[in-house]
mmCIF file of N, CA and C in Angstrom:
data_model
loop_
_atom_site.group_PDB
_atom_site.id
_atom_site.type_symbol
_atom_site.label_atom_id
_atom_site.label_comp_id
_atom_site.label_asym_id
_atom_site.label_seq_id
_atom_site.Cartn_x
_atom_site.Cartn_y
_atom_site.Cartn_z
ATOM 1 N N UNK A 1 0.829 -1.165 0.000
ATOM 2 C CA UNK A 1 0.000 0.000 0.000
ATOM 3 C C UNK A 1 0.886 1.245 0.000
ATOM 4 N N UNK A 2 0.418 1.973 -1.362
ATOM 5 C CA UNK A 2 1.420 3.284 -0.773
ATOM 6 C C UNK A 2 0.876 4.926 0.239
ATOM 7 N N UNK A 3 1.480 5.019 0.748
ATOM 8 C CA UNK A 3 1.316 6.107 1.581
ATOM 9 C C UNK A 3 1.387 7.412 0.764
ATOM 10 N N UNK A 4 0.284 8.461 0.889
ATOM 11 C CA UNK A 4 -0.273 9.439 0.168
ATOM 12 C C UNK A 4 0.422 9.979 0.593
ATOM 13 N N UNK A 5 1.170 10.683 1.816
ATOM 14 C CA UNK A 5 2.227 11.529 1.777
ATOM 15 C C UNK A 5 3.629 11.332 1.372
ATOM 16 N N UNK A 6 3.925 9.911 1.027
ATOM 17 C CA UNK A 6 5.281 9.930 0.701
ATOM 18 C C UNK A 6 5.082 11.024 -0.940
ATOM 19 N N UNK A 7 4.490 10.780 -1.715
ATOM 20 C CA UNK A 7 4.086 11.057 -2.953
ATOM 21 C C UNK A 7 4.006 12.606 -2.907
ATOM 22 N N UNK A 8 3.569 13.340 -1.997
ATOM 23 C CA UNK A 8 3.679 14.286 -1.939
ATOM 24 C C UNK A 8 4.353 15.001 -1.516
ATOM 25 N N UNK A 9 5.600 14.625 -0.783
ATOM 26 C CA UNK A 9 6.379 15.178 -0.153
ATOM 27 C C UNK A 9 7.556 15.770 -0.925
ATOM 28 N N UNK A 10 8.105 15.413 -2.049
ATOM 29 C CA UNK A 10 8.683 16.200 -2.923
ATOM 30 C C UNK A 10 7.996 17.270 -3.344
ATOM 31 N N UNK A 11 6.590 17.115 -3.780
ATOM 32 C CA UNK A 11 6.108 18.859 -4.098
ATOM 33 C C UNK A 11 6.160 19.573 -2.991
ATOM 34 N N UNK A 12 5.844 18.920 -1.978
ATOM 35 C CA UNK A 12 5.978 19.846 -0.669
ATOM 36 C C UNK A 12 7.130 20.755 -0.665
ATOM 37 N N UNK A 13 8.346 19.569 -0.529
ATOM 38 C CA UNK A 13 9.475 20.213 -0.308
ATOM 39 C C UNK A 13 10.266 20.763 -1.551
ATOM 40 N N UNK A 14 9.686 21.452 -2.720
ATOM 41 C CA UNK A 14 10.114 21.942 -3.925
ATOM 42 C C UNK A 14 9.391 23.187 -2.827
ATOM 43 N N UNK A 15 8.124 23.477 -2.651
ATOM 44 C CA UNK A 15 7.358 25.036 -2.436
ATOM 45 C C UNK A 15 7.991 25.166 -1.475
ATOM 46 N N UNK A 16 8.654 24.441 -0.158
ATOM 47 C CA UNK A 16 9.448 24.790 0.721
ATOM 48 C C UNK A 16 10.370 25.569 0.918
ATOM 49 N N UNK A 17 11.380 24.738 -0.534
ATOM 50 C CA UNK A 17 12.759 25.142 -1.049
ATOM 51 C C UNK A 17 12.382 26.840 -1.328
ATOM 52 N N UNK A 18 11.628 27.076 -2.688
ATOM 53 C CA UNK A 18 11.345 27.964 -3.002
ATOM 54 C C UNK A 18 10.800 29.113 -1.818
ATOM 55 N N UNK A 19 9.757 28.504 -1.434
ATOM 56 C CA UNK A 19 9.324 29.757 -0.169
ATOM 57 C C UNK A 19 10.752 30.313 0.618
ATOM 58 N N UNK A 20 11.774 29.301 0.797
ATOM 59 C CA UNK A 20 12.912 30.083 1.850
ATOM 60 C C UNK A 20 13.931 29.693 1.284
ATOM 61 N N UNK A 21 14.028 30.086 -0.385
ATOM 62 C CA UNK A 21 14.785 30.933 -1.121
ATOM 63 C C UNK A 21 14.370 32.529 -1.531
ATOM 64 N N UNK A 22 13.047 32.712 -1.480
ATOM 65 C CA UNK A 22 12.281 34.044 -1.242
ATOM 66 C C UNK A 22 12.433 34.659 -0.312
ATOM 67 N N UNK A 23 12.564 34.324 0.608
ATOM 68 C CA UNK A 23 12.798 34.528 2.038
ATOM 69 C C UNK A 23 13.854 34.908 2.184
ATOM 70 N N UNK A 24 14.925 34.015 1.987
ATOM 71 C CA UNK A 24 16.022 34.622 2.237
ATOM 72 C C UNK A 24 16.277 36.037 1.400
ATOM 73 N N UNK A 25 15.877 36.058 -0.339
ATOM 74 C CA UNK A 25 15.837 37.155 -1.360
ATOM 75 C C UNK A 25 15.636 38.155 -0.544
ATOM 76 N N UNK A 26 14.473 38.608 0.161
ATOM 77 C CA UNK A 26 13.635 39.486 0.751
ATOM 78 C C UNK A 26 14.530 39.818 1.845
ATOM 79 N N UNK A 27 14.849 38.899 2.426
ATOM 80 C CA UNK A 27 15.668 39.084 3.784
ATOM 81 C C UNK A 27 17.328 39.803 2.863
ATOM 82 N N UNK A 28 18.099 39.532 2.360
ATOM 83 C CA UNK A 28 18.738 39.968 1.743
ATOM 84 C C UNK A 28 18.723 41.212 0.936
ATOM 85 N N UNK A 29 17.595 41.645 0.451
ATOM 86 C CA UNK A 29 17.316 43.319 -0.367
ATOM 87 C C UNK A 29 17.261 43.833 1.606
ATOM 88 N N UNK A 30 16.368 43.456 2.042
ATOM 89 C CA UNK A 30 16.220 44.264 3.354
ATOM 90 C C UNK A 30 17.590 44.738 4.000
ATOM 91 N N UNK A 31 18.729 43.806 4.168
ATOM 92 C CA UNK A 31 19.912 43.872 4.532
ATOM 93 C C UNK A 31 20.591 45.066 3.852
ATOM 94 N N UNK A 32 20.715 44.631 2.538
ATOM 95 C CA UNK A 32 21.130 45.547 1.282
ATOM 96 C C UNK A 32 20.854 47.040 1.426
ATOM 97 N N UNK A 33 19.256 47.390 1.522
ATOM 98 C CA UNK A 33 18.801 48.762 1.969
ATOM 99 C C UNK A 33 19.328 49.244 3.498
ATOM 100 N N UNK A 34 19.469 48.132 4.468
ATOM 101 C CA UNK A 34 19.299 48.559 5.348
ATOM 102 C C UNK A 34 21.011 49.363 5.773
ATOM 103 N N UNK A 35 22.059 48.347 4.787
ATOM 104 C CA UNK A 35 23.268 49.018 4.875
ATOM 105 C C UNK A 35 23.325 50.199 3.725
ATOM 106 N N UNK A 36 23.115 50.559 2.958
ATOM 107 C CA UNK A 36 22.532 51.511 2.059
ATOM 108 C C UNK A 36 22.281 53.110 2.887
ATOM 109 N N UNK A 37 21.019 52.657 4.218
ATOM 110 C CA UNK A 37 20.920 53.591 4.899
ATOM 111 C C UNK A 37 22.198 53.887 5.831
ATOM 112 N N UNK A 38 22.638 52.706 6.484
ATOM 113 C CA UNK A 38 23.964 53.071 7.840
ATOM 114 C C UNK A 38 24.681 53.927 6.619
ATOM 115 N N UNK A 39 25.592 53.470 5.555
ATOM 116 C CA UNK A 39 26.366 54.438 5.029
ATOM 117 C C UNK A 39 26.275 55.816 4.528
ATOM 118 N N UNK A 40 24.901 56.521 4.412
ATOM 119 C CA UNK A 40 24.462 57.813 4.306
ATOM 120 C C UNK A 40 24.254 58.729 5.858
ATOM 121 N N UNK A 41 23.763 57.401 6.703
ATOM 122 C CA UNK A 41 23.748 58.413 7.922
ATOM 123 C C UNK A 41 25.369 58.283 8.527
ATOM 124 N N UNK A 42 26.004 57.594 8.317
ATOM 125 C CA UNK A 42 27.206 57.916 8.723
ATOM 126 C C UNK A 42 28.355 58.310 8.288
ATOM 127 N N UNK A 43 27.765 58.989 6.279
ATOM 128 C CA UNK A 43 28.622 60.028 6.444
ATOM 129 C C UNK A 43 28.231 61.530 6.685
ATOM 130 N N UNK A 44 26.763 61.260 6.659
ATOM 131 C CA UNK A 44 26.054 62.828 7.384
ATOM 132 C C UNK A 44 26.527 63.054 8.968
ATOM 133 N N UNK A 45 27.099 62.202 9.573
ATOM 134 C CA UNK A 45 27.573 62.312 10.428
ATOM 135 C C UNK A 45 28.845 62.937 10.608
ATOM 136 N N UNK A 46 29.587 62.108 9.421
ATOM 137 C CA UNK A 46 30.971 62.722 9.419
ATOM 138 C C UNK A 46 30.835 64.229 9.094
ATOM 139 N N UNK A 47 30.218 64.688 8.221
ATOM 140 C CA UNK A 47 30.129 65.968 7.710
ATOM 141 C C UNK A 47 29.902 66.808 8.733
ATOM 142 N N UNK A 48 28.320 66.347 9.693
ATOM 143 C CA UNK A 48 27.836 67.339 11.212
ATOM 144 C C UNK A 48 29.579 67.308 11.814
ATOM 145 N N UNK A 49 29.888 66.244 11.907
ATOM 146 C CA UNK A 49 31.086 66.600 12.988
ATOM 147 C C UNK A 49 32.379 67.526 12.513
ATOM 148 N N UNK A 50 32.488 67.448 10.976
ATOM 149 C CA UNK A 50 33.560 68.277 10.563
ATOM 150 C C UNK A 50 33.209 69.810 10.970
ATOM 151 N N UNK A 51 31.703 69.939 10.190
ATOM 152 C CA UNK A 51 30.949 71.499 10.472
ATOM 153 C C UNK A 51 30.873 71.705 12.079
ATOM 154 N N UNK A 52 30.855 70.881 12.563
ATOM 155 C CA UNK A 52 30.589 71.452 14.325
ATOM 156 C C UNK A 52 32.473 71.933 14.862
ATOM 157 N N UNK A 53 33.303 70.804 14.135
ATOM 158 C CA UNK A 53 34.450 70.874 15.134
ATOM 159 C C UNK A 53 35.255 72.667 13.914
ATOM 160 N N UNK A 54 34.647 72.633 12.991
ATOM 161 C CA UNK A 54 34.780 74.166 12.888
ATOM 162 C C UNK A 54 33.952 75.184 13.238
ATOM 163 N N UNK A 55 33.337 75.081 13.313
ATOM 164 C CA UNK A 55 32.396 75.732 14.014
ATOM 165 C C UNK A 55 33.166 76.398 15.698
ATOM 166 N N UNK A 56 33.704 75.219 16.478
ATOM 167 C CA UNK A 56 33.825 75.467 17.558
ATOM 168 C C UNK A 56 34.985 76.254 17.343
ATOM 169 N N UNK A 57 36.130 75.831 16.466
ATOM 170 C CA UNK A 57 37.314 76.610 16.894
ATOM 171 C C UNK A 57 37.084 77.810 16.344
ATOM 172 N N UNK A 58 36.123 78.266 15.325
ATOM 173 C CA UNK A 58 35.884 79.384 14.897
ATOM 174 C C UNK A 58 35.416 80.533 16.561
ATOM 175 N N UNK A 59 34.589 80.080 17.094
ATOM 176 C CA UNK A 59 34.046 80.479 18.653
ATOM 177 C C UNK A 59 35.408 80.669 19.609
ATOM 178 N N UNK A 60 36.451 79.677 19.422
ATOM 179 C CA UNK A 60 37.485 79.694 19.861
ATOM 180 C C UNK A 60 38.718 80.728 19.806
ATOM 181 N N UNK A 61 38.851 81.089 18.130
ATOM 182 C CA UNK A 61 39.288 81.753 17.765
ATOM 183 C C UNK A 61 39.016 83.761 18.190
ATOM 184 N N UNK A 62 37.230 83.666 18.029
ATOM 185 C CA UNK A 62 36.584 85.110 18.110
ATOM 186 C C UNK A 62 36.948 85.161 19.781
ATOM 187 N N UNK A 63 36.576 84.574 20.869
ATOM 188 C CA UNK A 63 37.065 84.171 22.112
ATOM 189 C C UNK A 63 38.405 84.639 22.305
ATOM 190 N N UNK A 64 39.381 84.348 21.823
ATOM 191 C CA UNK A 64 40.806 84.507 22.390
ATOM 192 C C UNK A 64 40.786 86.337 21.600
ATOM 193 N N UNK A 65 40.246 86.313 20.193
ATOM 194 C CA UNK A 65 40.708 88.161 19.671
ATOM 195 C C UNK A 65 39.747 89.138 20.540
ATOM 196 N N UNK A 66 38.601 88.953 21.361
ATOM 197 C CA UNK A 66 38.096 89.767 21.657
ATOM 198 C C UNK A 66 38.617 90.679 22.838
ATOM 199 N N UNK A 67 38.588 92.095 22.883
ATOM 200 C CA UNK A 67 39.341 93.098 23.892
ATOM 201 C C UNK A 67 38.011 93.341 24.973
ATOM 202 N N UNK A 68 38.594 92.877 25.952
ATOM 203 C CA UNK A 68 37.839 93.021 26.966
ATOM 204 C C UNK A 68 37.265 94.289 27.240
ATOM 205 N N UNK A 69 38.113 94.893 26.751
ATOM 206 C CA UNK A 69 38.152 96.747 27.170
ATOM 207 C C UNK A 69 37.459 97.720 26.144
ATOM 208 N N UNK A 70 37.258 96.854 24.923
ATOM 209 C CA UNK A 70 36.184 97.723 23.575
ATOM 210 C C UNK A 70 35.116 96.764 23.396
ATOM 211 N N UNK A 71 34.819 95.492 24.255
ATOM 212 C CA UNK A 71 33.621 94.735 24.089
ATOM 213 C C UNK A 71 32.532 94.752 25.017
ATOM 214 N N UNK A 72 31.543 94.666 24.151
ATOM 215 C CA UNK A 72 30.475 94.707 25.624
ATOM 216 C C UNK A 72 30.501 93.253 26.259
ATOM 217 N N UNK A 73 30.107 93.283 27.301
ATOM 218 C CA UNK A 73 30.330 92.648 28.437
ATOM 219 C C UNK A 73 29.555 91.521 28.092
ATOM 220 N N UNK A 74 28.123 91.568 27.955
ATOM 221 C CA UNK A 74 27.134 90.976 27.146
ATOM 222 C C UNK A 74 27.603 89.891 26.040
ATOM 223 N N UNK A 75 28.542 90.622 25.151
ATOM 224 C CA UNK A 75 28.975 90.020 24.281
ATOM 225 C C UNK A 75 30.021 88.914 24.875
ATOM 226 N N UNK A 76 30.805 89.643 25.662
ATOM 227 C CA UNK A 76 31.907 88.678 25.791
ATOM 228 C C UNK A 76 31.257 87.215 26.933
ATOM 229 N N UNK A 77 30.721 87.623 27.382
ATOM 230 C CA UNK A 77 29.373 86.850 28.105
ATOM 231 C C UNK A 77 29.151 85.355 26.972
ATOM 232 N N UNK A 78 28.460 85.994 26.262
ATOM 233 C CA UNK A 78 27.692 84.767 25.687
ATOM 234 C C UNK A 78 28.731 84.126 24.331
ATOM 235 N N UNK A 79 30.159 84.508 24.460
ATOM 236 C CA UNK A 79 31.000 83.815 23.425
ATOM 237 C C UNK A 79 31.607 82.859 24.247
ATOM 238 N N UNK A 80 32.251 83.575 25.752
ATOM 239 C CA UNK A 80 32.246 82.326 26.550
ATOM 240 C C UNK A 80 31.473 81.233 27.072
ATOM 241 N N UNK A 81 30.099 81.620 26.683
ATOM 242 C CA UNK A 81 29.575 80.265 27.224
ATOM 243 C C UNK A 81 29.275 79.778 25.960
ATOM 244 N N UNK A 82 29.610 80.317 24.633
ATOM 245 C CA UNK A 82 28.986 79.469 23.648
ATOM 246 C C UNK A 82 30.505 78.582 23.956
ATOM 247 N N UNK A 83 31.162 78.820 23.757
ATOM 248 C CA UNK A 83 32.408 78.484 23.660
ATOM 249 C C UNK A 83 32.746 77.013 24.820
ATOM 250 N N UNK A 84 32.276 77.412 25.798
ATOM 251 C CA UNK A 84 31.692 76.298 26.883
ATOM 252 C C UNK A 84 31.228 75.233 26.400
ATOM 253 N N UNK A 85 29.675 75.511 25.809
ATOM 254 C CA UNK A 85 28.745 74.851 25.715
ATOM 255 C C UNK A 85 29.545 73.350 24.223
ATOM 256 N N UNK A 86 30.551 74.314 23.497
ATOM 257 C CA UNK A 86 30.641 73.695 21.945
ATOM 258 C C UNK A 86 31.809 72.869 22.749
ATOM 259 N N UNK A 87 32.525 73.341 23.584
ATOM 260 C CA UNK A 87 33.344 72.238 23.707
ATOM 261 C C UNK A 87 33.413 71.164 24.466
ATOM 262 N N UNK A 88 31.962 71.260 25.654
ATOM 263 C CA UNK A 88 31.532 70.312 25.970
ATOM 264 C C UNK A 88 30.966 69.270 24.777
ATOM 265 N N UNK A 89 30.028 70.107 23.699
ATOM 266 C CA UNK A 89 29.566 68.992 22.792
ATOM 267 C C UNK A 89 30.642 68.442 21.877
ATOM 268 N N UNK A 90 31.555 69.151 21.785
ATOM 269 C CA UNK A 90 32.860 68.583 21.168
ATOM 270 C C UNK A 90 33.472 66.874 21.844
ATOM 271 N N UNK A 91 33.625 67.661 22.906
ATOM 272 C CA UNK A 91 33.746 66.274 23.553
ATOM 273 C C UNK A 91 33.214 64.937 23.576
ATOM 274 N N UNK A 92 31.622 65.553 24.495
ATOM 275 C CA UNK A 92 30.995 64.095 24.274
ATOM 276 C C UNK A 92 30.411 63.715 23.239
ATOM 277 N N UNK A 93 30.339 64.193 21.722
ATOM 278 C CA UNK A 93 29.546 63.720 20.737
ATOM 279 C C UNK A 93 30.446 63.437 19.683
ATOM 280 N N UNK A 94 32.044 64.291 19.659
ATOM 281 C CA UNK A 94 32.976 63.299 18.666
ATOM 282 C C UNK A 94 33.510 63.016 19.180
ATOM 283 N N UNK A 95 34.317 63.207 20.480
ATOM 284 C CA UNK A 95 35.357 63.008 20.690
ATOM 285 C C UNK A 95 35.665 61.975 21.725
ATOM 286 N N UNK A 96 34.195 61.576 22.093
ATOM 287 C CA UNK A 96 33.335 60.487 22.950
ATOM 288 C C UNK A 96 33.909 60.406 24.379
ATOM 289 N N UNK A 97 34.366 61.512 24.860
ATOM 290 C CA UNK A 97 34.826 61.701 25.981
ATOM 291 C C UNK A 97 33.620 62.209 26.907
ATOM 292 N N UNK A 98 34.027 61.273 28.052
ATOM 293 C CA UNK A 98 32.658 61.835 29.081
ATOM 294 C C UNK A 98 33.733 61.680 30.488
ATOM 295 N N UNK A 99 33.681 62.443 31.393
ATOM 296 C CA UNK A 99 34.633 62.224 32.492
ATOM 297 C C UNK A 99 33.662 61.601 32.989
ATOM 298 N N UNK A 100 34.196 60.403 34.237
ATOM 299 C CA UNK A 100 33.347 59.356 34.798
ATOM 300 C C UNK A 100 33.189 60.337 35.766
ATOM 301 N N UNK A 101 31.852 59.843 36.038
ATOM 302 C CA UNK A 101 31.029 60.392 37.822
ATOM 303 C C UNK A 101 31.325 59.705 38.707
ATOM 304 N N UNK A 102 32.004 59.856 39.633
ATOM 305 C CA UNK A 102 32.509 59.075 40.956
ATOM 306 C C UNK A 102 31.219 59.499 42.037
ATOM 307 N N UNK A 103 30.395 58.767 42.496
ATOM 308 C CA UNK A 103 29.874 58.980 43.674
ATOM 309 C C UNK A 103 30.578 58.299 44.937
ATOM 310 N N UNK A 104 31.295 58.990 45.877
ATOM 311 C CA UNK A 104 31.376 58.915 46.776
ATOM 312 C C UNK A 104 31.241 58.879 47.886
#
């Protein structure tokens, strides 16, 4: 007597084959796009960080020429804290420096 599933078990396992060779296809374009995207956001990255780390020494630069004695106060005020602020983000966002917090 033959058994109705032996008989069928090659077509089975042909739509098998095929279904997760699709599968994998699909899974593979997904991969494909998905590195597609990492390499655009990480060279928009590189670029933010070139424009920021000039950026800062530019702040750096206006900072060290300004005369205390022909600037308003105001002014010289808010170049030092921009100047603060950029080289804190300098730090922790390229330069991946974070000083550790010791609680003691």
């Amino acid at each position: 007597m033959d058994n109705p599933k032996t008989e069928e078990e090659p077509k089975n396992e042909g739509m098998s084959e095929g279904l997760y060779l699709d599968a994998m296809k699909q899974l593979q374009d997904k991969f494909d796009d998905f590195n597609k995207k990492k390499i655009i956001i990480e060279n928009k990255n590189k670029m933010l960080a070139k424009e920021l780390l000039t950026c800062y020494g530019l702040v750096r630069i206006v900072d060290s020429l300004i005369n205390p004695e022909t600037t308003d106060f105001q002014v010289m005020m808010s170049i030092e804290i921009l100047r603060g602020y950029m080289s804190d983000v300098v730090d922790e966002c390229i330069l991946d420096f974070r000083p550790e917090e010791h609680d003691d």
